XYZ file of C-alpha atoms in Angstrom:
718
model
C -11.153 -6.878 -25.176
C -7.921 -5.316 -23.932
C -6.024 -7.968 -25.882
C -7.278 -6.360 -29.104
C -4.910 -3.486 -28.402
C -1.162 -3.343 -28.917
C 1.320 -2.546 -26.159
C 2.561 0.970 -26.895
C 5.856 2.403 -25.669
C 8.009 5.454 -26.134
C 10.706 4.738 -28.696
C 13.341 4.631 -25.935
C 11.689 1.521 -24.481
C 11.157 -0.600 -27.592
C 13.706 -3.114 -26.353
C 13.989 -6.488 -24.710
C 12.887 -6.450 -21.064
C 15.255 -7.342 -18.275
C 14.182 -9.592 -15.398
C 15.980 -9.463 -12.100
C 13.490 -11.496 -10.044
C 15.344 -13.991 -7.897
C 15.585 -15.189 -4.293
C 17.030 -12.484 -2.038
C 20.312 -14.295 -1.501
C 20.956 -14.156 -5.285
C 19.942 -10.504 -5.716
C 23.500 -9.041 -5.795
C 24.130 -11.050 -8.972
C 20.915 -9.908 -10.709
C 21.057 -6.132 -10.685
C 19.021 -4.332 -13.369
C 20.854 -2.231 -15.965
C 21.381 1.461 -15.324
C 21.304 2.590 -18.961
C 17.594 3.349 -19.323
C 15.699 6.603 -18.757
C 14.123 6.967 -15.335
C 11.320 9.139 -13.991
C 9.763 9.087 -17.467
C 6.416 10.883 -17.813
C 4.715 10.044 -21.111
C 1.630 11.897 -22.363
C -0.473 9.828 -24.773
C -3.584 10.901 -26.688
C -5.833 9.545 -29.410
C -8.980 10.886 -31.045
C -11.933 8.688 -31.968
C -15.473 9.240 -33.164
C -18.845 8.375 -31.657
C -21.914 8.439 -33.895
C -25.533 8.901 -32.857
C -26.257 5.173 -32.566
C -23.292 4.780 -30.228
C -24.502 7.670 -28.085
C -27.822 5.897 -27.595
C -25.906 3.025 -25.965
C -23.264 5.212 -24.312
C -23.988 3.752 -20.892
C -22.610 0.409 -22.054
C -19.287 1.817 -23.201
C -16.270 0.475 -21.316
C -12.581 1.221 -21.224
C -9.976 -1.414 -20.392
C -6.545 0.012 -19.685
C -3.204 -0.714 -18.075
C 0.252 0.831 -18.021
C 3.705 0.074 -16.712
C 4.309 1.414 -14.126
C 1.187 3.613 -13.771
C -1.369 5.733 -15.579
C -3.939 8.474 -15.069
C -6.606 8.638 -17.786
C -9.114 11.241 -19.023
C -11.870 11.154 -21.664
C -12.571 14.596 -23.167
C -10.837 16.196 -20.203
C -12.954 14.267 -17.698
C -10.934 12.284 -15.178
C -11.658 8.552 -15.371
C -9.257 6.833 -12.980
C -5.727 5.709 -12.274
C -3.818 2.502 -11.756
C -3.049 -0.297 -12.069
C -2.115 -2.000 -8.821
C 1.495 -3.227 -8.816
C 2.003 -6.615 -10.427
C 4.710 -8.852 -11.794
C 4.865 -8.916 -15.624
C 3.694 -12.534 -15.606
C 0.570 -11.461 -13.681
C -0.017 -7.820 -14.528
C -3.225 -5.977 -13.716
C -5.520 -3.992 -15.973
C -8.571 -1.927 -14.998
C -12.044 -1.523 -16.480
C -14.270 1.567 -16.353
C -17.660 2.533 -17.702
C -17.136 5.807 -19.493
C -20.482 6.627 -21.118
C -20.962 9.787 -19.073
C -17.822 11.338 -20.561
C -18.583 10.656 -24.229
C -20.002 13.116 -26.745
C -21.294 12.802 -30.283
C -18.562 13.318 -32.857
C -14.886 13.690 -31.983
C -13.664 12.383 -28.637
C -10.205 12.086 -27.175
C -8.635 9.707 -24.696
C -5.627 11.161 -22.870
C -3.314 9.105 -20.663
C -0.445 10.262 -18.467
C 1.809 7.200 -18.215
C 4.559 7.110 -15.628
C 7.572 4.807 -15.621
C 9.707 5.217 -12.514
C 12.663 2.959 -13.321
C 13.771 2.416 -9.720
C 14.176 -0.795 -7.717
C 12.009 -0.405 -4.643
C 8.963 -1.729 -2.810
C 6.435 0.206 -4.907
C 6.528 -1.431 -8.350
C 8.456 -4.040 -10.279
C 10.189 -1.372 -12.352
C 13.700 -0.856 -13.798
C 12.969 -3.780 -16.159
C 12.678 -1.776 -19.419
C 8.951 -2.496 -19.614
C 7.246 0.839 -20.221
C 4.068 1.974 -21.876
C 0.350 1.211 -21.990
C -2.376 -0.881 -23.544
C -6.037 0.039 -23.838
C -9.296 -0.663 -25.654
C -12.754 0.938 -25.707
C -15.760 -1.134 -26.646
C -19.531 -1.059 -26.550
C -21.676 -4.198 -26.344
C -18.767 -6.306 -27.647
C -18.171 -3.858 -30.509
C -14.606 -2.563 -30.516
C -14.509 1.229 -30.882
C -10.806 1.891 -30.515
C -7.679 0.099 -29.333
C -4.064 1.085 -28.870
C -2.013 1.006 -32.064
C 0.687 2.968 -33.834
C -1.749 5.785 -34.630
C -1.744 6.933 -31.003
C 0.557 9.872 -30.312
C 2.839 10.734 -27.434
C 5.338 13.201 -26.101
C 7.459 13.175 -22.985
C 6.115 15.523 -20.319
C 8.954 17.953 -19.861
C 7.794 19.728 -16.734
C 9.161 17.179 -14.242
C 12.642 18.601 -14.087
C 14.165 17.031 -10.971
C 16.020 13.785 -10.492
C 16.189 13.576 -6.709
C 14.660 10.615 -4.877
C 13.491 10.201 -1.316
C 12.601 7.417 1.111
C 14.107 4.063 0.185
C 14.353 5.292 -3.432
C 10.581 5.206 -3.118
C 9.723 8.154 -5.335
C 11.206 11.001 -7.294
C 10.674 14.438 -5.870
C 8.641 16.523 -8.291
C 10.360 19.775 -9.188
C 7.928 21.114 -11.798
C 8.470 23.781 -14.444
C 5.001 25.036 -15.394
C 6.423 26.669 -18.510
C 6.776 23.179 -19.978
C 3.261 21.926 -19.152
C 1.174 20.965 -22.209
C -1.982 22.800 -21.191
C -5.100 21.501 -22.934
C -3.626 18.175 -24.095
C -6.471 16.245 -22.433
C -9.103 18.024 -24.530
C -10.407 17.692 -28.075
C -9.016 20.279 -30.461
C -5.505 20.279 -29.010
C -2.834 20.536 -31.690
C -0.644 17.424 -31.376
C 0.883 17.692 -34.848
C 4.351 17.832 -33.358
C 3.877 14.712 -31.231
C 5.492 11.380 -32.089
C 3.629 8.198 -32.951
C 3.725 5.539 -30.241
C 5.776 2.438 -30.924
C 3.995 -0.922 -31.040
C 6.356 -2.738 -28.701
C 7.487 -5.984 -30.337
C 9.000 -7.284 -27.096
C 5.912 -6.981 -24.905
C 5.440 -9.999 -22.634
C 2.890 -8.776 -20.060
C 0.377 -11.440 -19.064
C -2.712 -9.431 -18.114
C -5.356 -10.208 -15.497
C -8.351 -8.099 -14.499
C -7.832 -6.123 -11.290
C -10.986 -6.903 -9.332
C -10.432 -4.103 -6.843
C -11.545 -0.617 -7.796
C -9.275 2.352 -8.404
C -8.324 4.708 -5.609
C -10.782 7.439 -4.725
C -9.772 11.081 -5.062
C -10.965 13.700 -2.577
C -10.200 17.397 -2.566
C -9.700 19.296 0.661
C -8.618 22.822 1.437
C -5.933 23.009 4.129
C -6.265 25.684 6.793
C -3.758 28.527 6.847
C -2.047 27.994 10.169
C 0.301 30.987 10.145
C 2.446 33.251 8.006
C 6.127 33.837 8.672
C 6.269 36.989 6.583
C 5.472 37.985 3.033
C 5.275 34.972 0.751
C 5.845 32.478 3.569
C 2.855 30.335 4.596
C 2.205 27.274 6.760
C -0.877 25.175 6.005
C -2.386 22.438 8.183
C -4.657 19.667 6.910
C -5.668 19.006 10.512
C -4.677 15.348 10.285
C -2.423 12.997 8.350
C -3.311 12.770 4.657
C -1.991 10.767 1.720
C -1.951 12.439 -1.659
C -0.570 15.519 -3.316
C -1.058 19.223 -3.864
C -2.586 21.348 -6.617
C -1.662 25.022 -6.880
C -3.691 27.379 -9.074
C -2.060 30.784 -9.413
C -0.881 33.429 -11.855
C 2.551 34.929 -11.477
C 5.567 36.291 -13.265
C 7.483 33.902 -15.477
C 10.175 32.277 -13.378
C 8.470 32.907 -10.015
C 9.347 30.062 -7.648
C 7.132 28.224 -5.182
C 8.999 26.096 -2.683
C 6.880 23.359 -1.067
C 7.837 21.571 2.125
C 5.628 18.712 3.294
C 5.781 17.275 6.809
C 3.994 15.008 9.264
C 4.938 17.258 12.191
C 6.415 20.636 13.050
C 9.919 21.305 14.318
C 10.766 23.220 17.483
C 10.427 26.570 15.697
C 6.980 25.790 14.321
C 8.119 25.099 10.758
C 7.273 22.040 8.693
C 9.725 19.264 9.557
C 10.240 18.343 5.911
C 13.420 16.390 6.637
C 11.158 13.805 8.173
C 12.035 11.300 10.822
C 10.890 8.499 8.446
C 13.866 9.229 6.143
C 11.882 11.164 3.558
C 12.916 14.675 2.603
C 9.819 16.302 1.164
C 10.957 19.546 -0.432
C 10.096 20.540 -3.998
C 10.293 23.649 -6.173
C 7.636 24.634 -8.707
C 8.364 27.352 -11.290
C 5.588 29.467 -12.812
C 5.185 30.022 -16.559
C 3.869 33.594 -16.440
C 0.357 32.636 -17.581
C -2.127 35.309 -16.526
C 0.519 37.502 -14.934
C -1.042 40.624 -16.465
C -4.685 39.615 -15.988
C -6.329 41.492 -13.158
C -9.065 39.712 -11.254
C -9.003 36.613 -13.448
C -11.232 33.759 -12.468
C -9.851 30.878 -10.441
C -8.894 27.823 -12.456
C -11.117 25.834 -10.156
C -14.694 27.025 -10.067
C -16.158 25.445 -6.964
C -19.778 25.796 -8.066
C -19.054 24.227 -11.465
C -17.211 21.393 -9.759
C -20.188 20.725 -7.513
C -22.645 20.739 -10.441
C -20.631 18.821 -13.020
C -22.442 15.953 -14.677
C -20.901 12.876 -16.239
C -19.809 10.968 -13.159
C -17.874 7.892 -14.203
C -18.677 4.470 -12.824
C -16.223 1.753 -11.918
C -16.757 -1.913 -12.711
C -18.524 -2.480 -9.391
C -21.002 0.283 -10.144
C -19.715 2.747 -7.557
C -19.133 6.399 -8.336
C -15.485 7.306 -8.772
C -15.114 11.065 -8.915
C -16.448 14.108 -10.674
C -14.371 15.983 -13.218
C -11.761 18.009 -11.362
C -9.688 19.279 -14.300
C -10.768 22.935 -14.678
C -7.617 24.589 -15.980
C -8.252 27.939 -17.648
C -5.793 29.859 -19.787
C -5.449 32.599 -17.196
C -3.442 30.716 -14.563
C -0.922 27.994 -13.962
C -2.433 24.803 -12.580
C 0.384 22.669 -11.179
C -0.301 19.333 -9.557
C 1.635 16.466 -7.982
C 1.604 13.172 -9.847
C 2.925 10.775 -7.203
C 1.678 10.760 -3.611
C 3.198 11.539 -0.227
C 2.148 11.213 3.415
C 1.938 14.528 5.255
C -0.140 16.842 7.422
C 1.552 20.225 6.945
C 2.621 22.138 3.824
C 4.978 25.087 4.144
C 5.066 27.413 1.129
C 7.861 29.905 0.419
C 7.349 31.998 -2.702
C 8.073 35.295 -4.376
C 4.791 35.090 -6.287
C 2.726 38.067 -5.123
C -0.584 36.482 -6.197
C -0.220 33.388 -4.043
C -2.779 33.178 -1.221
C -4.502 30.585 0.920
C -7.029 30.161 -1.912
C -4.304 29.016 -4.290
C -3.726 25.594 -2.752
C -5.796 22.401 -2.746
C -4.827 19.034 -1.292
C -5.826 16.041 -3.406
C -6.207 13.081 -1.035
C -6.329 9.492 -2.257
C -7.037 6.002 -0.943
C -8.913 2.841 -1.867
C -12.721 3.269 -1.489
C -13.385 3.148 2.229
C -16.947 2.948 3.521
C -17.229 2.091 7.217
C -19.743 -0.586 8.176
C -18.786 -0.939 11.850
C -18.139 1.368 14.773
C -17.640 1.203 18.545
C -20.613 1.125 20.900
C -21.926 4.405 22.251
C -21.386 3.296 25.858
C -17.625 2.742 25.403
C -15.120 4.827 27.289
C -13.934 7.879 25.300
C -10.455 6.391 24.986
C -11.898 3.451 23.051
C -13.442 5.803 20.504
C -10.159 7.711 20.146
C -8.147 4.544 19.578
C -10.743 3.186 17.143
C -10.731 6.389 15.104
C -6.931 6.479 15.146
C -6.697 2.927 13.804
C -9.524 3.332 11.293
C -7.970 6.389 9.659
C -4.595 4.660 9.496
C -6.074 1.631 7.763
C -7.943 3.876 5.330
C -4.813 5.824 4.343
C -2.719 2.653 4.279
C -5.030 1.005 1.763
C -3.995 2.327 -1.638
C -3.728 0.043 -4.702
C -2.279 -2.379 -2.156
C -2.047 -2.508 1.622
C 1.055 -0.371 2.092
C 3.250 -0.783 5.137
C 3.554 3.011 5.132
C 2.574 5.579 2.498
C 5.843 7.502 2.848
C 9.212 5.765 3.117
C 8.363 2.382 1.566
C 4.848 2.166 0.030
C 5.219 -1.608 -0.120
C 2.769 -4.441 0.526
C 4.251 -6.712 3.196
C 3.009 -10.202 3.899
C 3.238 -9.847 7.677
C 1.464 -6.492 7.745
C -1.357 -8.039 5.730
C -2.529 -9.989 8.760
C -3.262 -6.974 10.963
C -3.969 -4.324 8.321
C -6.030 -6.566 6.085
C -8.187 -8.150 8.774
C -8.779 -4.713 10.313
C -9.775 -3.407 6.887
C -12.278 -6.225 6.377
C -13.890 -5.550 9.765
C -14.023 -1.796 9.155
C -15.477 -1.978 5.640
C -16.935 -5.436 5.118
C -14.894 -5.524 1.892
C -12.721 -8.578 1.314
C -11.632 -7.757 -2.255
C -8.337 -6.087 -1.325
C -7.385 -8.894 1.053
C -8.191 -11.457 -1.653
C -6.025 -9.600 -4.161
C -3.161 -9.502 -1.660
C -3.395 -13.272 -1.166
C -3.033 -13.726 -4.922
C -0.175 -11.197 -5.052
C 1.833 -13.231 -2.579
C 0.873 -16.501 -4.224
C 2.349 -15.060 -7.437
C 5.619 -14.393 -5.622
C 6.202 -18.147 -5.231
C 7.289 -18.060 -8.867
C 10.356 -16.207 -7.580
C 10.861 -18.301 -4.462
C 8.694 -21.216 -3.319
C 8.849 -19.963 0.234
C 7.132 -16.685 -0.769
C 8.495 -13.153 -0.855
C 7.976 -10.756 2.044
C 6.855 -7.887 -0.200
C 4.790 -8.244 -3.373
C 4.591 -7.250 -6.140
C 7.746 -5.176 -6.318
C 11.372 -5.031 -7.315
C 12.748 -5.540 -3.820
C 13.599 -9.202 -3.377
C 13.095 -9.358 0.383
C 12.319 -12.539 2.308
C 11.210 -12.871 5.949
C 10.603 -16.352 7.359
C 8.162 -15.141 10.027
C 5.936 -13.595 7.347
C 5.926 -16.549 4.956
C 4.823 -18.816 7.784
C 1.695 -16.679 8.282
C 0.186 -17.344 4.862
C -2.016 -20.338 5.826
C -3.350 -18.354 8.820
C -4.184 -15.428 6.541
C -5.934 -17.678 4.041
C -8.002 -19.209 6.834
C -8.831 -15.769 8.278
C -10.047 -14.662 4.850
C -12.383 -17.651 4.650
C -13.735 -17.025 8.148
C -14.674 -13.437 7.236
C -15.898 -13.984 3.670
C -16.936 -17.628 3.277
C -15.161 -17.614 -0.097
C -14.294 -21.285 -0.406
C -13.412 -21.054 -4.104
C -10.495 -18.699 -3.425
C -9.303 -20.871 -0.554
C -9.389 -23.925 -2.815
C -7.377 -22.129 -5.515
C -4.736 -20.856 -3.100
C -4.464 -23.948 -0.902
C -1.594 -25.353 -3.029
C 0.416 -22.171 -2.395
C -0.164 -22.540 1.338
C 1.095 -26.126 1.093
C 4.149 -24.907 -0.821
C 5.076 -22.749 2.156
C 5.090 -25.829 4.370
C 7.074 -27.830 1.852
C 9.640 -25.057 1.526
C 10.355 -25.024 5.261
C 10.367 -28.806 5.662
C 13.951 -28.775 4.362
C 14.958 -27.241 7.726
C 13.258 -29.896 9.886
C 15.314 -31.962 12.268
C 14.284 -35.394 13.570
C 11.694 -34.123 16.073
C 9.996 -31.927 13.457
C 11.298 -28.562 14.714
C 13.048 -26.152 12.361
C 16.690 -25.293 12.776
C 19.112 -23.035 10.873
C 16.437 -21.334 8.745
C 19.118 -19.318 6.999
C 17.637 -18.639 3.543
C 15.282 -15.979 4.903
C 15.501 -13.309 7.573
C 14.317 -14.465 11.011
C 12.857 -11.173 12.234
C 11.091 -12.021 15.540
C 9.996 -8.375 15.842
C 10.775 -4.925 14.528
C 12.355 -2.575 15.452
C 15.241 -4.378 17.104
C 14.972 -2.403 20.331
C 11.464 -3.817 20.904
C 12.484 -7.475 20.729
C 12.484 -7.754 24.537
C 16.171 -8.810 24.472
C 15.331 -11.944 22.499
C 18.122 -14.433 23.137
C 19.227 -15.450 19.650
C 21.615 -14.244 16.964
C 19.214 -12.601 14.474
C 21.823 -11.337 12.035
C 21.288 -11.947 8.328
C 21.855 -14.777 7.635
C 20.582 -15.914 11.009
C 22.852 -17.622 13.513
C 22.773 -21.389 13.785
C 20.406 -23.137 16.144
C 16.751 -23.671 16.914
C 14.754 -20.593 17.955
C 11.302 -20.691 19.456
C 9.502 -17.926 17.559
C 10.054 -19.448 14.112
C 8.935 -22.819 15.435
C 5.779 -21.346 16.930
C 4.926 -19.932 13.507
C 5.780 -23.284 11.908
C 3.311 -24.988 14.202
C 0.789 -22.397 13.003
C 1.358 -23.511 9.400
C 0.356 -27.064 10.311
C -2.541 -25.855 12.464
C -4.143 -23.640 9.835
C -3.492 -26.036 6.977
C -5.410 -28.606 9.014
C -8.309 -26.176 9.452
C -8.309 -25.383 5.712
C -8.235 -29.074 4.833
C -11.233 -29.719 7.043
C -13.078 -26.964 5.163
C -12.106 -28.234 1.720
C -11.952 -31.984 2.223
C -13.881 -32.536 5.488
C -10.823 -34.226 6.955
C -7.135 -33.728 7.690
C -4.226 -36.031 8.442
C -2.324 -33.417 10.433
C -3.666 -34.048 13.931
C -0.910 -36.504 14.832
C 1.703 -34.088 13.503
C 0.228 -31.256 15.584
C 0.495 -33.413 18.700
C 4.092 -34.337 17.847
C 5.099 -30.717 17.223
C 3.488 -29.522 20.445
C 5.455 -32.089 22.425
C 8.705 -31.244 20.617
C 8.156 -27.512 21.152
C 7.532 -28.066 24.850
C 10.593 -30.322 25.209
C 12.842 -27.796 23.489
C 11.603 -24.500 24.902
C 9.499 -24.978 28.041
C 11.077 -24.030 31.354
C 9.152 -26.285 33.722
C 10.385 -24.479 36.803
C 9.344 -21.013 35.652
C 6.376 -22.383 33.692
C 7.375 -20.151 30.774
C 8.762 -20.658 27.288
C 12.317 -19.562 26.515
C 13.821 -18.052 23.383
C 16.033 -20.957 22.321
C 17.212 -24.307 23.544
C 19.325 -23.904 26.665
C 18.320 -20.279 27.248
C 16.942 -18.966 30.531
C 15.406 -15.890 28.924
C 11.644 -15.875 28.452
C 10.690 -13.157 25.990
C 7.246 -11.681 25.656
C 7.233 -12.840 22.038
C 7.509 -16.603 22.321
C 5.078 -16.753 25.234
C 2.510 -14.626 23.398
C 2.798 -16.833 20.312
C 2.451 -19.981 22.416
C -0.863 -18.603 23.690
C -1.951 -17.449 20.233
C -1.446 -20.897 18.712
C -2.706 -22.684 21.900
C 0.571 -24.541 22.427
C 0.867 -23.844 26.158
C 0.448 -26.378 28.961
C -2.539 -25.431 31.092
C -0.264 -24.985 34.088
C 1.687 -22.219 32.298
C -1.226 -19.843 31.668
C -0.968 -18.049 35.001
C 2.791 -17.564 34.631
C 2.520 -16.333 31.051
C -0.278 -13.966 32.014
C 1.829 -12.507 34.804
C 4.807 -12.183 32.462
C 2.686 -10.172 30.040
C 1.198 -8.114 32.867
C 4.700 -7.257 34.044
C 6.204 -6.510 30.633
C 3.150 -4.894 29.084
C 3.441 -4.247 25.371
C 7.232 -4.042 25.406
C 7.239 -5.321 21.851
C 6.598 -3.829 18.437
C 3.126 -2.527 17.593
C 2.726 -5.387 15.093
C 3.574 -8.098 17.634
C 1.024 -6.550 20.008
C -1.654 -8.293 17.931
C -0.358 -11.714 19.025
C 0.070 -10.630 22.641
C -3.481 -9.306 22.901
C -5.086 -12.160 20.977
C -3.160 -14.678 23.051
C -4.531 -13.165 26.258
C -8.069 -13.101 24.909
C -7.739 -16.735 23.881
C -7.271 -17.845 27.499
C -10.005 -15.587 28.848
C -7.735 -12.750 30.025
C -9.814 -10.157 28.200
C -9.694 -7.645 31.035
C -5.894 -7.545 30.815
C -6.061 -7.232 27.028
C -8.408 -4.250 27.409
C -6.137 -2.742 30.057
C -3.129 -2.994 27.756
C -4.963 -1.465 24.779
C -6.268 1.490 26.765
C -3.258 1.893 29.055
C -1.255 5.097 29.255
C 2.311 3.774 29.419
C 5.011 4.488 26.875
C 4.066 1.322 24.977
C 0.477 2.193 24.154
C -1.892 3.740 21.649
C -2.646 6.405 24.234
C 1.029 7.372 24.113
C 0.680 7.926 20.356
C -2.329 10.163 21.017
C -0.381 12.092 23.647
C 2.300 12.731 21.028
C -0.265 14.215 18.653
C -0.999 11.208 16.445
C -3.887 11.338 13.992
C -2.766 8.000 12.532
C -0.934 5.129 14.214
C 2.835 5.354 14.431
C 5.255 2.659 13.300
C 6.339 2.337 16.937
C 4.686 3.328 20.220
C 6.333 6.743 20.218
C 8.165 8.974 17.799
C 11.524 8.354 19.467
C 11.113 4.601 19.929
C 12.455 3.872 16.439
C 15.227 5.733 14.653
C 13.130 6.375 11.517
C 9.544 6.192 12.714
C 6.820 6.547 10.139
C 3.821 8.383 11.590
C 1.325 6.423 9.489
C 1.700 2.669 9.800
C -1.439 0.488 9.663
C 0.296 -2.579 11.091
C -0.536 -0.928 14.439
C -4.311 -1.338 13.989
C -4.777 -4.471 16.151
C -7.376 -2.800 18.456
C -9.891 -2.904 15.590
C -9.673 -6.691 15.631
C -9.670 -7.058 19.430
C -12.578 -4.651 19.921
C -14.582 -6.602 17.341
C -13.641 -10.241 17.875
C -12.916 -10.482 21.569
C -14.110 -7.509 23.610
C -17.560 -6.996 22.124
C -17.091 -3.239 21.804
C -18.249 -2.758 18.208
C -21.593 -2.776 16.409
C -22.652 -2.531 12.757
C -23.351 0.990 11.576
C -27.029 1.662 11.034
C -28.078 2.103 7.428
């Protein structure tokens, strides 16, 4: 039905799109143009009519909608949802909602806030001149309304700033409330001065249904932690959150509210808004003067009305989304963030005399997260603390995609998918997001056959280690869902990964000089355990062990997938040959350990952990590798810890794996807790990486170990 609508744009964007997708090594030659508007907020509305017969079947009414880059949509002022998930234009997502509960007999209005960012980053594939939306509403196959040139728009003028933060991840939102179009989401609003949307003649989006639901929205009231004097407040959410802020207040025209968001406090007890993760979260909101002379006016958010509101909307899967939370009254300014941040604290500095702790609400967001598993009651308290730490991180890190972090990057990385995604499936029993991610990365092979490291986005980044994990991830998905149809559809993409890397094979089957993608080994660099290889970009020449361990994994998990799909595989001889070649090249028979490269005497934690994980080790080496790990502990990145711990469990060293997870050294989850973590850090401690994010779900490996190997979890009752 969505194809019955036209793609609508602002007149500035009725132009040919520009594609800059290319392999990373070609990216400098394919830069997008700089001559288009950026940070463009477009308000779109259209009235339509529902007669009595339609109202009788209102429950069957559905909305299909998408926008580039993003939308938030309301029917008659009732919030419906937001999206879509990031996608490439050749595989772009749209969402479906049941909207019967928001309809009324007679005149209705659909209102959409479309956002086009225009930056090249890990969030969206933007800066390509594709802007606008497409939508249709139907009932029992009867089209009620679809996007056309009768829909109206205006640019939202309140977003005044042009500063970015993170890795050009988002625009900071300096908002002028005097330019907010109050009431535009409702019927009866006068839009006579609005322009008509342009039916974009250059539209080339190829749309697919997004099978994952929209993010959930939750409101929470932060606690007032302290005041620093008149008009100077510090609020604490009590834990890391992902979302934005709504302020409801009356004040004099021109009154300023300065907002500083932070994940931690500085030495003087103020919000550390110049964050260690390279985000500077400081914004300024200006009041319009609405209600400045009204004494004792009602709050723009009536808590009782919010609790009693009917008309809950239902997503495609039948789950409740959210109740109406748009309760703006004429007496006050209601100013709200559009994009999201990661923070715990909000510091407010204002000259508005009416501002109080009741003026601020935090609007938290994440993909629907309903726990189905927990740790056993007889576990040590530290197990519960680590479980809760990891679970909250995975929840906040699951937005429209699995984000590597919800602050600096907001990108979906192929390597992170292994730990974050598997943890998410164990925590929730929901495989839909993992499935979507597998398709996202399969789509990236249209850019480069060896797969992109981040998808779907404008950053053309490639990491060999991550691409080589795709067959393992596909097999993991099957093991946890039994979804053979998806595995069959994506098997050719997994084979393409193998075929891409075969160009680097030497005579014995090992890879050498894999110089078209970054050879990462681990991140950050200071947690590579002094890995003995030139890991510059492009990588130095030679044959390194970590990439070859992953390459063996490609063959191993393709063989397992082939046995599932075809009941047989021809890879067993190749697996034997690769094991022998790997041992000949990298095994130090005297030390009974694997080394980092041919001719090296250095045995890193990384290659030995991967040898155990993929079961490549000679039996005689297991004691030596175990002792190496015992000695070095988790002196690796938090992501690589997954392979270390799973490798130990695979040879029966579960007690050591448990000891490492619950240990109290500087490389531990307990160390994060000691440093005040409420979500997992990007590294083991705040100072162990130069730009540490304090919410990074790639550190959630204990969820998997507790469940798969240590027997410490049980299904939740009910």
